[in-house]
Short mmCIF file of C-alpha atoms and ligand atoms in Angstrom, two decimals:
data_model
loop_
_atom_site.label_atom_id
_atom_site.label_comp_id
_atom_site.label_asym_id
_atom_site.label_seq_id
_atom_site.Cartn_x
_atom_site.Cartn_y
_atom_site.Cartn_z
CA MET Q 3 -10.56 24.79 21.19
CA LEU Q 4 -10.15 20.65 20.11
CA ASN Q 5 -13.31 19.41 21.45
CA THR Q 6 -11.01 16.30 23.94
CA ASN Q 7 -13.36 14.39 24.31
CA ALA Q 8 -14.53 13.24 20.63
CA LEU Q 9 -10.73 12.35 20.23
CA PHE Q 10 -10.08 10.96 23.60
CA PRO Q 11 -12.33 8.78 25.18
CA SER Q 12 -12.28 7.41 29.08
CA GLU Q 13 -12.61 3.98 28.76
CA ASN Q 14 -16.09 3.41 29.24
CA GLU Q 15 -17.39 6.15 27.53
CA ILE Q 16 -16.15 3.86 24.20
CA PRO Q 17 -19.05 1.82 23.12
CA ALA Q 18 -19.05 -1.53 23.89
CA GLU Q 19 -18.67 -3.00 19.73
CA TYR Q 20 -16.29 -0.41 19.18
CA GLN Q 21 -13.49 -1.96 22.82
CA PHE Q 22 -10.12 -3.65 21.94
CA ASN Q 23 -10.78 -7.12 21.79
CA GLY Q 24 -7.53 -6.62 24.05
CA PRO Q 25 -3.89 -6.45 25.04
CA VAL Q 26 -2.63 -8.85 22.21
CA GLU Q 27 0.01 -10.35 23.86
CA GLN Q 28 1.92 -11.43 20.54
CA GLN Q 29 4.33 -14.12 20.62
CA GLU Q 30 3.73 -16.31 17.47
CA TYR Q 31 5.50 -16.52 14.49
CA LEU Q 32 5.78 -18.67 11.44
CA ILE Q 33 8.84 -20.60 9.84
CA ASP Q 34 8.32 -23.44 7.85
CA GLY Q 35 5.28 -23.95 7.91
CA LYS Q 36 5.23 -24.50 12.58
CA ILE Q 37 3.23 -20.82 14.81
CA LYS Q 38 6.73 -21.18 17.21
CA THR Q 39 6.68 -19.27 21.14
CA TRP Q 40 9.52 -15.37 21.13
CA THR Q 41 10.85 -15.71 25.00
CA GLY Q 42 13.08 -12.41 23.59
CA SER Q 43 12.75 -8.46 23.65
CA PHE Q 44 9.26 -7.47 21.61
CA GLN Q 45 7.77 -3.59 20.62
CA GLU Q 46 4.77 -2.42 23.34
CA VAL Q 47 1.70 -1.36 20.80
CA TYR Q 48 0.35 1.12 21.92
CA SER Q 49 -3.15 3.82 19.70
CA PRO Q 50 -2.68 6.44 18.64
CA VAL Q 51 -6.26 7.01 20.13
CA CYS Q 52 -5.23 8.37 23.81
CA VAL Q 53 -7.47 6.91 26.71
CA GLY Q 54 -8.02 9.21 29.87
CA LYS Q 55 -9.55 12.19 32.12
CA GLU Q 56 -10.03 15.77 32.52
CA ASN Q 57 -7.25 16.34 30.54
CA GLN Q 58 -4.72 13.27 31.73
CA PHE Q 59 -5.34 11.31 28.24
CA THR Q 60 -2.28 8.73 27.20
CA PRO Q 61 -1.44 6.98 23.96
CA LYS Q 62 -4.26 3.02 24.52
CA ARG Q 63 -2.02 -0.06 25.11
CA LEU Q 64 -2.44 -2.62 22.27
CA GLY Q 65 -0.02 -5.04 23.22
CA LYS Q 66 3.25 -6.06 21.35
CA TYR Q 67 5.79 -8.59 19.55
CA PRO Q 68 8.57 -10.14 19.20
CA LEU Q 69 11.74 -8.81 18.20
CA LEU Q 70 13.41 -11.20 15.91
CA THR Q 71 16.99 -11.70 15.69
CA GLU Q 72 19.64 -12.44 12.96
CA LYS Q 73 19.36 -15.88 14.12
CA GLU Q 74 15.30 -15.93 12.74
CA SER Q 75 15.17 -14.35 10.35
CA LEU Q 76 17.79 -16.62 9.23
CA GLU Q 77 15.32 -19.38 9.75
CA ALA Q 78 12.56 -17.71 7.51
CA LEU Q 79 14.82 -17.43 4.62
CA ASP Q 80 16.09 -20.84 4.67
CA ALA Q 81 12.45 -22.03 5.02
CA ALA Q 82 11.30 -20.21 1.89
CA VAL Q 83 14.73 -20.87 0.02
CA LYS Q 84 14.14 -24.47 0.81
CA CYS Q 85 10.96 -24.90 -0.49
CA TYR Q 86 11.46 -23.30 -3.03
CA GLU Q 87 14.04 -25.29 -4.03
CA ASN Q 88 16.37 -23.70 -6.88
CA GLY Q 89 12.13 -23.87 -9.15
CA ARG Q 90 11.93 -27.42 -8.51
CA GLY Q 91 10.40 -27.00 -4.70
CA ALA Q 92 6.65 -28.75 -5.04
CA TRP Q 93 5.16 -25.04 -4.57
CA PRO Q 94 6.76 -23.43 -7.96
CA THR Q 95 6.39 -26.69 -10.05
CA LEU Q 96 2.43 -27.68 -8.57
CA ALA Q 97 -0.52 -27.59 -10.65
CA VAL Q 98 -1.85 -23.74 -10.86
CA LYS Q 99 -5.06 -24.59 -10.50
CA GLU Q 100 -4.09 -26.71 -7.38
CA ARG Q 101 -1.97 -23.10 -6.24
CA ILE Q 102 -5.58 -20.75 -6.83
CA ARG Q 103 -7.61 -23.82 -4.31
CA CYS Q 104 -5.30 -22.92 -2.18
CA LEU Q 105 -6.02 -18.98 -2.54
CA GLU Q 106 -9.99 -19.99 -2.25
CA TYR Q 107 -9.61 -22.03 0.88
CA PHE Q 108 -6.72 -19.00 2.17
CA VAL Q 109 -9.56 -16.11 1.27
CA ASN Q 110 -12.96 -18.10 3.19
CA THR Q 111 -10.43 -18.56 5.36
CA MET Q 112 -9.74 -15.35 6.39
CA LYS Q 113 -13.21 -13.71 5.86
CA PRO Q 114 -14.77 -15.04 9.34
CA LEU Q 115 -11.48 -13.04 10.25
CA ARG Q 116 -12.92 -9.41 9.24
CA GLY Q 117 -13.61 -8.33 13.03
CA GLU Q 118 -11.73 -9.10 14.64
CA MET Q 119 -8.73 -7.37 12.01
CA VAL Q 120 -10.70 -4.79 11.15
CA ASN Q 121 -10.88 -4.06 15.12
CA LEU Q 122 -7.37 -4.05 15.20
CA ILE Q 123 -6.77 -2.04 11.99
CA MET Q 124 -8.85 0.44 13.89
CA TRP Q 125 -6.78 0.29 17.17
CA GLU Q 126 -3.56 0.08 15.47
CA ILE Q 127 -2.82 2.35 13.12
CA GLY Q 128 -5.96 5.13 14.07
CA LYS Q 129 -7.99 4.38 11.02
CA SER Q 130 -11.84 5.66 10.45
CA LEU Q 131 -14.34 2.60 11.23
CA GLU Q 132 -15.25 2.95 7.65
CA ASP Q 133 -11.59 3.38 5.93
CA ALA Q 134 -10.98 -0.20 8.35
CA GLU Q 135 -14.57 -2.24 7.29
CA LYS Q 136 -13.37 -1.14 2.56
CA GLU Q 137 -9.11 -2.15 3.36
CA PHE Q 138 -11.10 -5.38 4.70
CA ASP Q 139 -13.01 -5.14 2.17
CA ARG Q 140 -10.96 -3.86 -1.11
CA THR Q 141 -8.07 -6.83 0.09
CA ILE Q 142 -10.85 -9.94 -0.57
CA ASP Q 143 -12.30 -8.60 -3.59
CA TYR Q 144 -8.43 -7.96 -4.59
CA ILE Q 145 -7.52 -11.88 -3.74
CA ASN Q 146 -10.74 -12.90 -5.42
CA ASP Q 147 -10.15 -10.33 -8.50
CA THR Q 148 -6.18 -11.78 -8.55
CA ILE Q 149 -7.88 -15.70 -8.76
CA GLU Q 150 -10.50 -15.31 -11.53
CA GLU Q 151 -7.09 -13.49 -13.60
CA VAL Q 152 -4.83 -16.09 -12.93
CA LYS Q 153 -7.71 -18.04 -14.69
CA LYS Q 154 -7.66 -15.77 -17.54
CA LEU Q 155 -4.03 -15.62 -18.12
CA ASP Q 156 -3.54 -18.74 -17.80
CA ARG Q 157 -5.79 -19.65 -20.94
CA GLU Q 158 -4.24 -16.96 -22.79
CA SER Q 159 -0.96 -19.47 -21.96
CA SER Q 160 -2.20 -22.35 -23.14
CA ARG Q 161 -2.17 -21.71 -26.54
CA PHE Q 162 0.91 -23.42 -28.87
CA HIS Q 163 2.78 -20.26 -31.07
CA MET Q 164 4.32 -21.15 -34.51
CA HIS Q 165 6.47 -19.08 -36.05
CA GLN Q 166 9.43 -19.72 -38.05
CA GLY Q 167 9.85 -23.47 -38.34
CA ILE Q 168 8.64 -23.27 -34.01
CA LEU Q 169 6.98 -24.00 -32.16
CA ALA Q 170 6.60 -22.76 -29.09
CA GLN Q 171 4.32 -22.97 -25.49
CA ILE Q 172 4.94 -19.43 -23.07
CA ARG Q 173 4.17 -19.87 -20.11
CA ARG Q 174 4.77 -17.70 -16.81
CA GLY Q 175 7.55 -18.46 -14.77
CA PRO Q 176 7.42 -17.64 -10.54
CA LEU Q 177 10.90 -15.91 -9.89
CA GLY Q 178 12.06 -17.22 -6.04
CA VAL Q 179 12.57 -16.07 -2.52
CA VAL Q 180 10.07 -12.56 -2.74
CA LEU Q 181 10.85 -10.74 1.22
CA CYS Q 182 7.11 -8.56 1.36
CA MET Q 183 7.04 -5.52 2.95
CA GLY Q 184 3.81 -2.65 3.69
CA PRO Q 185 3.17 0.23 4.58
CA PHE Q 186 1.51 0.98 8.60
CA ASN Q 187 -1.52 3.30 5.87
CA TYR Q 188 -1.88 0.68 4.77
CA PRO Q 189 -1.47 -2.12 6.93
CA LEU Q 190 -3.54 -5.22 4.75
CA ASN Q 191 -4.42 -3.76 1.81
CA GLU Q 192 -1.69 -2.74 0.47
CA THR Q 193 0.81 -5.85 1.96
CA PHE Q 194 -1.88 -7.91 0.16
CA CYS Q 195 -1.58 -5.79 -3.36
CA THR Q 196 2.60 -7.33 -3.56
CA LEU Q 197 1.52 -11.34 -0.86
CA ILE Q 198 -1.05 -12.39 -2.86
CA PRO Q 199 -0.10 -12.97 -6.59
CA ALA Q 200 4.11 -13.65 -5.48
CA LEU Q 201 1.19 -16.21 -3.57
CA ILE Q 202 -0.26 -17.54 -6.36
CA MET Q 203 2.34 -16.96 -9.57
CA GLY Q 204 4.64 -19.65 -8.08
CA ASN Q 205 7.09 -17.98 -5.21
CA THR Q 206 7.98 -18.03 -1.77
CA LEU Q 207 7.69 -16.22 0.98
CA ILE Q 208 9.04 -13.95 4.03
CA ILE Q 209 6.58 -11.32 5.06
CA LYS Q 210 8.18 -8.57 6.86
CA PRO Q 211 4.81 -6.63 8.64
CA PRO Q 212 5.27 -2.70 9.43
CA LYS Q 213 5.93 -0.99 12.34
CA LYS Q 214 2.38 -0.36 13.21
CA GLY Q 215 -0.22 -2.57 12.11
CA VAL Q 216 1.34 -5.66 12.89
CA LEU Q 217 -1.24 -6.71 15.65
CA LEU Q 218 -3.19 -7.45 12.47
CA TYR Q 219 -0.83 -10.75 12.03
CA ARG Q 220 -1.61 -12.32 14.43
CA PRO Q 221 -5.21 -13.81 13.67
CA LEU Q 222 -2.93 -14.78 10.22
CA LEU Q 223 -0.86 -16.88 11.18
CA ALA Q 224 -2.57 -19.63 11.38
CA ALA Q 225 -4.71 -18.83 8.25
CA PHE Q 226 -1.46 -19.20 6.78
CA GLN Q 227 -0.27 -22.26 8.79
CA ASP Q 228 -3.60 -23.40 7.68
CA CYS Q 229 -3.64 -22.50 3.69
CA PHE Q 230 0.08 -22.61 2.73
CA PRO Q 231 2.47 -26.12 2.53
CA ALA Q 232 4.70 -25.12 4.79
CA GLY Q 233 7.58 -22.83 3.93
CA VAL Q 234 5.51 -21.49 1.63
CA VAL Q 235 5.30 -18.53 3.13
CA ASN Q 236 6.79 -17.61 6.11
CA VAL Q 237 6.02 -14.09 8.87
CA ILE Q 238 8.88 -12.52 10.82
CA TYR Q 239 8.52 -8.79 13.18
CA GLY Q 240 11.24 -7.22 14.51
CA GLU Q 241 13.14 -4.54 13.00
CA GLY Q 242 13.59 -3.51 9.89
CA ALA Q 243 17.80 -3.73 10.37
CA VAL Q 244 18.20 -6.56 11.62
CA THR Q 245 15.14 -8.74 9.68
CA SER Q 246 14.90 -7.69 6.45
CA GLY Q 247 18.80 -6.15 6.21
CA THR Q 248 20.19 -9.05 6.97
CA LEU Q 249 17.56 -11.09 4.51
CA MET Q 250 18.85 -9.14 1.91
CA LYS Q 251 22.68 -9.45 2.65
CA SER Q 252 22.75 -12.73 2.64
CA GLY Q 253 21.70 -11.81 -2.14
CA LYS Q 254 19.24 -15.15 -1.91
CA ILE Q 255 16.34 -12.84 -1.45
CA ASP Q 256 15.78 -12.92 -5.75
CA VAL Q 257 12.21 -9.78 -5.08
CA LEU Q 258 11.30 -7.19 -3.24
CA ALA Q 259 8.59 -5.66 -2.49
CA PHE Q 260 8.13 -3.23 -0.56
CA ILE Q 261 5.88 0.40 -0.43
CA GLY Q 262 7.11 2.82 1.50
CA SER Q 263 9.83 5.34 2.11
CA SER Q 264 12.92 5.33 -1.44
CA LYS Q 265 15.23 5.77 1.97
CA VAL Q 266 14.33 2.58 3.09
CA ALA Q 267 13.87 0.79 -0.34
CA ASN Q 268 17.69 1.86 -0.90
CA GLU Q 269 19.22 0.93 1.68
CA LEU Q 270 17.78 -3.31 1.30
CA LYS Q 271 18.34 -2.92 -2.08
CA LYS Q 272 21.86 -1.36 -1.65
CA LEU Q 273 22.45 -4.27 0.81
CA HIS Q 274 21.45 -6.66 -1.33
CA PRO Q 275 24.85 -8.35 -2.94
CA TYR Q 276 24.46 -9.39 -6.30
CA PRO Q 277 21.85 -6.48 -7.92
CA ASN Q 278 21.14 -7.63 -11.21
CA ARG Q 279 19.45 -11.06 -9.21
CA LEU Q 280 17.18 -8.97 -7.27
CA ARG Q 281 13.75 -7.87 -9.01
CA SER Q 282 12.39 -5.04 -6.83
CA VAL Q 283 8.29 -3.88 -7.15
CA LEU Q 284 8.19 -0.33 -4.63
CA GLY Q 285 5.91 2.01 -3.74
CA LEU Q 286 7.47 5.31 -2.61
CA GLU Q 287 6.84 8.96 -1.24
CA SER Q 288 5.00 11.46 -3.68
CA LYS Q 289 3.36 14.73 -4.12
CA ASN Q 290 1.15 14.93 -5.92
CA PRO Q 291 -0.09 18.21 -7.34
CA ALA Q 292 -3.81 19.99 -7.28
CA ILE Q 293 -3.79 22.49 -10.64
CA ILE Q 294 -7.06 23.96 -10.60
CA LEU Q 295 -8.25 26.38 -13.37
CA PRO Q 296 -9.39 30.10 -13.79
CA ASP Q 297 -12.71 28.15 -14.90
CA ALA Q 298 -12.79 25.37 -11.93
CA ASP Q 299 -16.49 24.34 -10.28
CA LEU Q 300 -15.73 25.43 -6.78
CA ASP Q 301 -17.83 23.08 -5.25
CA LEU Q 302 -16.73 20.61 -6.46
CA THR Q 303 -13.11 21.30 -6.31
CA VAL Q 304 -13.40 22.61 -2.94
CA LYS Q 305 -15.94 18.67 -2.26
CA GLU Q 306 -12.85 16.27 -3.82
CA CYS Q 307 -10.19 18.04 -2.34
CA LEU Q 308 -10.78 17.95 0.43
CA LEU Q 309 -11.09 14.36 -0.08
CA GLY Q 310 -8.20 14.04 -2.19
CA ALA Q 311 -6.03 15.98 0.83
CA LEU Q 312 -7.53 14.51 4.18
CA SER Q 313 -9.01 10.61 3.81
CA PHE Q 314 -7.65 9.37 6.72
CA ASN Q 315 -5.31 12.80 7.81
CA GLY Q 316 -3.70 12.31 4.55
CA GLN Q 317 -1.73 9.29 5.33
CA ARG Q 318 -1.92 7.86 1.77
CA CYS Q 319 0.50 8.25 -0.72
CA THR Q 320 -1.95 8.98 -3.58
CA ALA Q 321 -3.09 12.17 -1.12
CA LEU Q 322 -2.58 16.02 -2.80
CA LYS Q 323 -0.34 18.04 -1.37
CA MET Q 324 0.00 20.78 -2.73
CA ILE Q 325 -2.54 23.20 -4.32
CA PHE Q 326 -2.08 24.96 -7.06
CA VAL Q 327 -4.47 27.78 -7.27
CA HIS Q 328 -4.88 30.39 -10.51
CA ASN Q 329 -4.73 33.86 -9.26
CA LYS Q 330 -7.86 34.68 -10.48
CA ILE Q 331 -10.44 32.48 -8.16
CA LYS Q 332 -7.68 32.04 -5.39
CA ASP Q 333 -10.21 34.60 -2.35
CA ARG Q 334 -12.62 32.11 -3.65
CA PHE Q 335 -10.99 28.97 -3.46
CA LEU Q 336 -9.67 29.78 0.30
CA GLU Q 337 -12.36 31.04 1.71
CA GLN Q 338 -14.40 27.96 0.62
CA PHE Q 339 -11.66 25.31 1.10
CA SER Q 340 -10.73 26.73 4.29
CA ASP Q 341 -14.37 26.71 5.48
CA ALA Q 342 -15.12 23.31 4.59
CA VAL Q 343 -11.80 22.61 6.57
CA ASP Q 344 -12.54 23.65 9.33
CA LYS Q 345 -16.40 21.30 9.36
CA VAL Q 346 -14.14 18.16 8.43
CA LYS Q 347 -15.84 15.81 11.51
CA TYR Q 348 -13.01 14.62 13.51
CA GLY Q 349 -13.03 12.13 16.89
CA ALA Q 350 -12.22 8.38 17.38
CA PRO Q 351 -11.94 6.33 14.58
CA TRP Q 352 -15.02 4.53 15.54
CA MET Q 353 -16.99 7.75 15.04
CA LYS Q 354 -19.42 7.86 12.17
CA GLY Q 355 -18.46 9.89 9.27
CA ILE Q 356 -15.12 11.16 10.62
CA MET Q 357 -12.43 12.03 8.43
CA ASN Q 358 -9.88 13.04 10.98
CA THR Q 359 -8.23 10.86 13.24
CA PRO Q 360 -5.17 11.01 15.52
CA LEU Q 361 -1.18 10.22 14.51
CA PRO Q 362 0.02 7.88 14.81
CA ASP Q 363 2.70 8.85 17.01
CA MET Q 364 3.94 12.45 19.01
CA ASN Q 365 6.89 12.55 16.26
CA LYS Q 366 3.86 12.81 13.89
CA VAL Q 367 2.35 15.92 15.75
CA ALA Q 368 5.86 17.42 16.23
CA TYR Q 369 7.03 16.81 12.68
CA MET Q 370 3.34 18.50 11.35
CA GLN Q 371 4.43 22.28 13.44
CA GLN Q 372 7.72 22.00 11.91
CA LEU Q 373 6.55 22.36 8.59
CA VAL Q 374 4.17 24.29 9.82
CA ASP Q 375 6.47 26.77 11.78
CA ASP Q 376 8.82 26.48 8.77
CA ALA Q 377 6.32 28.08 7.04
CA LEU Q 378 5.34 30.19 8.93
CA ALA Q 379 8.24 32.08 9.35
CA LYS Q 380 8.93 32.07 5.32
CA GLY Q 381 5.98 34.42 5.20
CA ALA Q 382 3.32 31.40 5.10
CA ARG Q 383 -0.16 31.84 6.82
CA ILE Q 384 -2.76 29.17 8.63
CA ILE Q 385 -5.56 30.54 6.83
CA ASN Q 386 -8.47 28.37 8.26
CA LYS Q 387 -9.51 28.77 11.79
CA ASN Q 388 -8.51 25.56 13.06
CA GLY Q 389 -5.84 25.71 11.46
CA GLY Q 390 -2.62 25.02 13.81
CA GLN Q 391 -4.51 23.90 17.09
CA SER Q 392 -3.07 20.21 18.16
CA GLN Q 393 -3.92 18.50 21.26
CA GLY Q 394 -1.73 14.50 21.79
CA THR Q 395 -1.81 12.97 19.26
CA PHE Q 396 -4.23 14.97 16.79
CA TYR Q 397 -2.99 17.68 14.89
CA PHE Q 398 -5.96 19.54 12.94
CA PRO Q 399 -5.57 19.95 9.42
CA THR Q 400 -4.12 23.47 8.68
CA VAL Q 401 -4.61 25.86 5.42
CA LEU Q 402 -0.28 26.81 4.26
CA TYR Q 403 -0.77 29.65 1.92
CA PRO Q 404 0.93 31.11 0.39
CA VAL Q 405 3.78 28.57 -0.25
CA ASN Q 406 6.89 29.39 -1.57
CA ASP Q 407 10.09 26.87 -2.83
CA THR Q 408 12.06 27.81 0.28
CA MET Q 409 9.95 25.96 2.61
CA ARG Q 410 9.68 22.96 3.26
CA ILE Q 411 5.78 22.31 3.18
CA TYR Q 412 7.28 22.80 -0.91
CA HIS Q 413 9.11 19.54 -1.26
CA GLU Q 414 9.01 17.46 1.56
CA GLU Q 415 6.27 14.97 0.97
CA GLN Q 416 4.18 15.73 4.66
CA PHE Q 417 2.32 12.34 4.80
CA GLY Q 418 0.05 14.61 6.76
CA PRO Q 419 -2.63 16.48 7.79
CA VAL Q 420 -1.33 19.89 6.04
CA ILE Q 421 -1.85 21.71 3.29
CA PRO Q 422 -0.10 23.82 1.52
CA VAL Q 423 -1.59 26.27 -0.99
CA LEU Q 424 0.34 27.99 -4.20
CA SER Q 425 -1.69 30.48 -5.99
CA TYR Q 426 -0.04 31.31 -10.51
CA THR Q 427 -1.23 33.23 -13.58
CA ASN Q 428 1.00 31.66 -15.57
CA ILE Q 429 0.23 27.76 -16.29
CA ASP Q 430 4.52 27.07 -16.69
CA ALA Q 431 3.94 27.48 -13.04
CA PRO Q 432 2.21 23.93 -12.04
CA ILE Q 433 3.91 22.25 -14.94
CA ASP Q 434 7.97 23.32 -14.41
CA TYR Q 435 6.95 22.26 -10.06
CA ILE Q 436 6.13 18.88 -12.00
CA THR Q 437 8.76 18.28 -13.77
CA GLN Q 438 11.29 19.04 -10.63
CA SER Q 439 9.43 16.99 -8.62
CA PRO Q 440 12.14 14.20 -7.74
CA TYR Q 441 8.29 12.81 -8.14
CA GLY Q 442 5.98 11.46 -10.72
CA GLN Q 443 2.99 9.33 -9.58
CA GLN Q 444 -0.25 11.76 -10.28
CA ALA Q 445 -1.65 14.79 -10.77
CA SER Q 446 -5.59 16.03 -10.55
CA ILE Q 447 -6.79 19.56 -12.73
CA PHE Q 448 -10.17 20.65 -12.35
CA GLY Q 449 -11.79 22.76 -14.96
CA ILE Q 450 -14.66 22.33 -16.96
CA ASP Q 451 -12.98 24.08 -20.34
CA PRO Q 452 -11.92 20.66 -22.56
CA GLN Q 453 -9.77 22.27 -24.61
CA ALA Q 454 -7.41 23.67 -21.61
CA LEU Q 455 -6.97 21.13 -20.08
CA ALA Q 456 -6.52 19.18 -23.14
CA SER Q 457 -3.84 21.49 -23.17
CA MET Q 458 -2.28 20.88 -19.88
CA ILE Q 459 -2.81 16.59 -19.99
CA ASP Q 460 -0.39 15.88 -22.49
CA PRO Q 461 2.20 18.52 -20.90
CA LEU Q 462 1.39 16.82 -17.62
CA ILE Q 463 1.23 12.73 -18.94
CA ASN Q 464 4.55 11.69 -19.27
CA GLN Q 465 5.44 13.17 -16.19
CA VAL Q 466 2.84 11.85 -13.92
CA CYS Q 467 1.32 8.29 -14.05
CA ARG Q 468 -2.07 9.25 -13.97
CA ILE Q 469 -4.28 12.55 -14.79
CA ASN Q 470 -7.00 13.10 -12.85
CA ILE Q 471 -10.00 15.01 -14.32
CA ASN Q 472 -12.05 16.83 -11.84
CA SER Q 473 -11.33 14.54 -9.29
CA GLN Q 474 -9.11 13.86 -6.86
CA CYS Q 475 -6.30 11.77 -6.92
CA GLN Q 476 -6.49 7.94 -5.84
CA ARG Q 477 -5.47 4.22 -6.01
CA GLY Q 478 -8.01 2.19 -7.63
CA PRO Q 479 -10.11 0.38 -9.22
CA ASP Q 480 -7.02 -1.57 -7.86
CA ASN Q 481 -8.16 -3.22 -11.87
CA TYR Q 482 -6.91 -0.19 -13.03
CA PRO Q 483 -3.11 0.03 -13.32
CA PHE Q 484 -1.00 1.88 -10.14
CA CYS Q 485 2.56 3.34 -10.75
CA GLY Q 486 5.30 6.01 -10.93
CA ARG Q 487 8.15 7.56 -12.90
CA LYS Q 488 10.82 9.37 -10.74
CA ASN Q 489 11.60 7.53 -6.95
CA SER Q 490 7.76 6.90 -7.31
CA ALA Q 491 7.59 3.58 -7.81
CA GLU Q 492 9.66 0.66 -9.76
CA GLY Q 493 6.98 -1.45 -11.33
CA THR Q 494 2.79 -1.38 -11.48
CA LEU Q 495 0.68 -2.79 -9.78
CA SER Q 496 -2.64 -3.44 -10.55
CA VAL Q 497 -4.51 -6.94 -10.35
CA PHE Q 498 -3.63 -7.88 -13.88
CA ASP Q 499 0.24 -6.50 -13.88
CA ALA Q 500 1.76 -6.98 -10.47
CA LEU Q 501 1.11 -11.03 -11.97
CA ARG Q 502 3.12 -10.03 -14.20
CA CYS Q 503 5.75 -8.01 -11.85
CA PHE Q 504 6.30 -11.39 -9.96
CA SER Q 505 6.95 -14.05 -12.69
CA ILE Q 506 9.12 -13.52 -15.77
CA ARG Q 507 7.81 -15.49 -19.27
CA THR Q 508 9.63 -18.94 -19.66
CA LEU Q 509 7.81 -20.99 -22.86
CA VAL Q 510 9.62 -24.75 -23.98
CA ALA Q 511 10.19 -24.40 -27.82
CA ALA Q 512 11.39 -27.40 -30.56
CA LYS Q 513 11.34 -26.88 -33.74
CA LYS Q 514 8.12 -27.98 -36.04
CA THR Q 515 9.30 -32.03 -37.04
CA PRO Q 516 7.24 -35.42 -36.60
CA LEU Q 517 9.27 -36.76 -33.71
CA ASN Q 518 9.73 -33.12 -31.63
CA GLU Q 519 5.09 -32.95 -32.83
CA ASN Q 520 4.76 -36.93 -31.11
CA ILE Q 521 6.48 -35.87 -28.54
CA LEU Q 522 4.64 -32.65 -28.05
CA SER Q 523 1.41 -34.64 -28.12
CA SER Q 524 2.56 -37.34 -25.81
CA ILE Q 525 3.11 -34.80 -22.92
CA LEU Q 526 -0.21 -33.70 -23.33
CA GLN Q 527 -2.40 -36.38 -24.26
CA ASP Q 528 -1.05 -37.88 -21.06
CA ARG Q 529 -0.83 -35.24 -19.28
CA ARG Q 530 2.18 -35.48 -17.74
CA SER Q 531 3.61 -31.90 -17.57
CA ASN Q 532 2.37 -28.83 -14.87
CA PHE Q 533 3.67 -25.82 -16.94
CA LEU Q 534 3.30 -27.98 -20.52
CA ARG Q 535 -0.24 -28.52 -20.82
CA THR Q 536 -3.91 -26.76 -23.19
CA ASP Q 537 -6.44 -27.62 -20.52
CA TYR Q 538 -8.83 -25.38 -19.93
CA ILE Q 539 -9.20 -23.59 -16.18
CA PHE Q 540 -13.20 -23.37 -14.96
O1 G3H G 16 -0.85 5.09 -0.10
C1 G3H G 16 -0.60 4.06 -0.82
C2 G3H G 16 -2.69 3.84 -1.00
O2 G3H G 16 -2.47 2.89 -1.74
C3 G3H G 16 -3.82 4.85 -1.70
O3 G3H G 16 -4.06 4.07 -2.33
O4 G3H G 16 -5.39 6.08 -3.47
O5 G3H G 16 -7.06 3.65 -2.33
O6 G3H G 16 -6.50 5.36 -1.39
P1 G3H G 16 -5.72 5.36 -2.08
#
């Protein structure tokens, strides 16, 4: 039986330091440098964490946020378009070192908000305190690393090139107006992984936070307002179809930066009337498999598969969502793994060492149950003792075996704590699964024989974008490229690559004649241009 006390406390059992600092009755949104007050309709926000007593638990109410309409969406768009001013606006033409200064000011304004924002992340999406803190700190590191990377890019771009008698200086210029939408599982970090590079490269922005993980943007509104010129950053809230749909239909969005499902990404892209104008930077679904070879170190494999499949309840695009284990070691693996799954620490997000926490809502629990029921009806069993149990918004991690291609869990991205396991004798089985999959993000391979591992790397490396050896799949470190083939992504994100996703190479060129040399020297010496210059940003 699940320990409901650990999961769902009564109000007075919540330790004082982790009480929710709310409710947050948010009415504000940010357009054209003004924090406006909304008086229309609102979306109520509830936590995945239920509170109550004696088995009467209800999701805790956290507050509300505005449901803006087409009108406000278009006002935000006008502000961003006006500020970009066809690339002639103050922000896109601002000297790089001035944009860096704004970002530095912003990161220093954001740091003191850590406690408030971590509390909001923890309560709103049910992420463990430890992971919510990591999300905040990783985002600060990402901003600082991006600033350093921009300096490097600027230094490299400051030199002149000379080919076939033509002198040129090549830099990267902004693309225009970016619509920036992050996911609920990393509402801060994954939004900022596109927002920060887009900003620093000189684009103007409309941010539409995800459905869940919204309230944490409230303390940021004043920070955006203080640190950037009016219209550079605009923040709107509401139904995606109304807000983002209206923006895309306008044809004035130059870049769609979206982390979420390919279905929504495709719907948004199709709304844009000028597909050639639109650039998309997308992080989408995946079905990353673990392949366990017969000689794998089982202790290590179990530890990594556990982390890979269950960190933040498996709600990571990089989570291990399918496990292939060799027939020879399948019994030992299943025993050890299901034992480890049953021992996973679950409870309220502020509890120490917690791994599994409540899911966003009852629909998610119902979806987990549908996947399990479907697999059971088609011949799978629940292997771990506590599997299949649920209570309110919590679903206990469930190991299913043997899974086959008739089951929904074989094909669908579960994005939750249900772990399908298949056994194989011929290595072609997992390789075929990856080859036929509509997704192509990452894979993990477990084994100790270098030859066997090498013979897996070669057929897989052109199917996915990262192969992890004896390690779970993951995005980080953020300096490494994060991308995917097929339906898993468009564009590459890393500190280095994201700067390139949100900019385009652009150059000033001139035939090398005495006249042109004099003109170029004069522009450089008298610092007449923000683009054409050779100064060094320290
Ligand atoms: O949800 C997808 C995230 O980008 C995964 O990042 O591997 O660092 O948890 P992570």
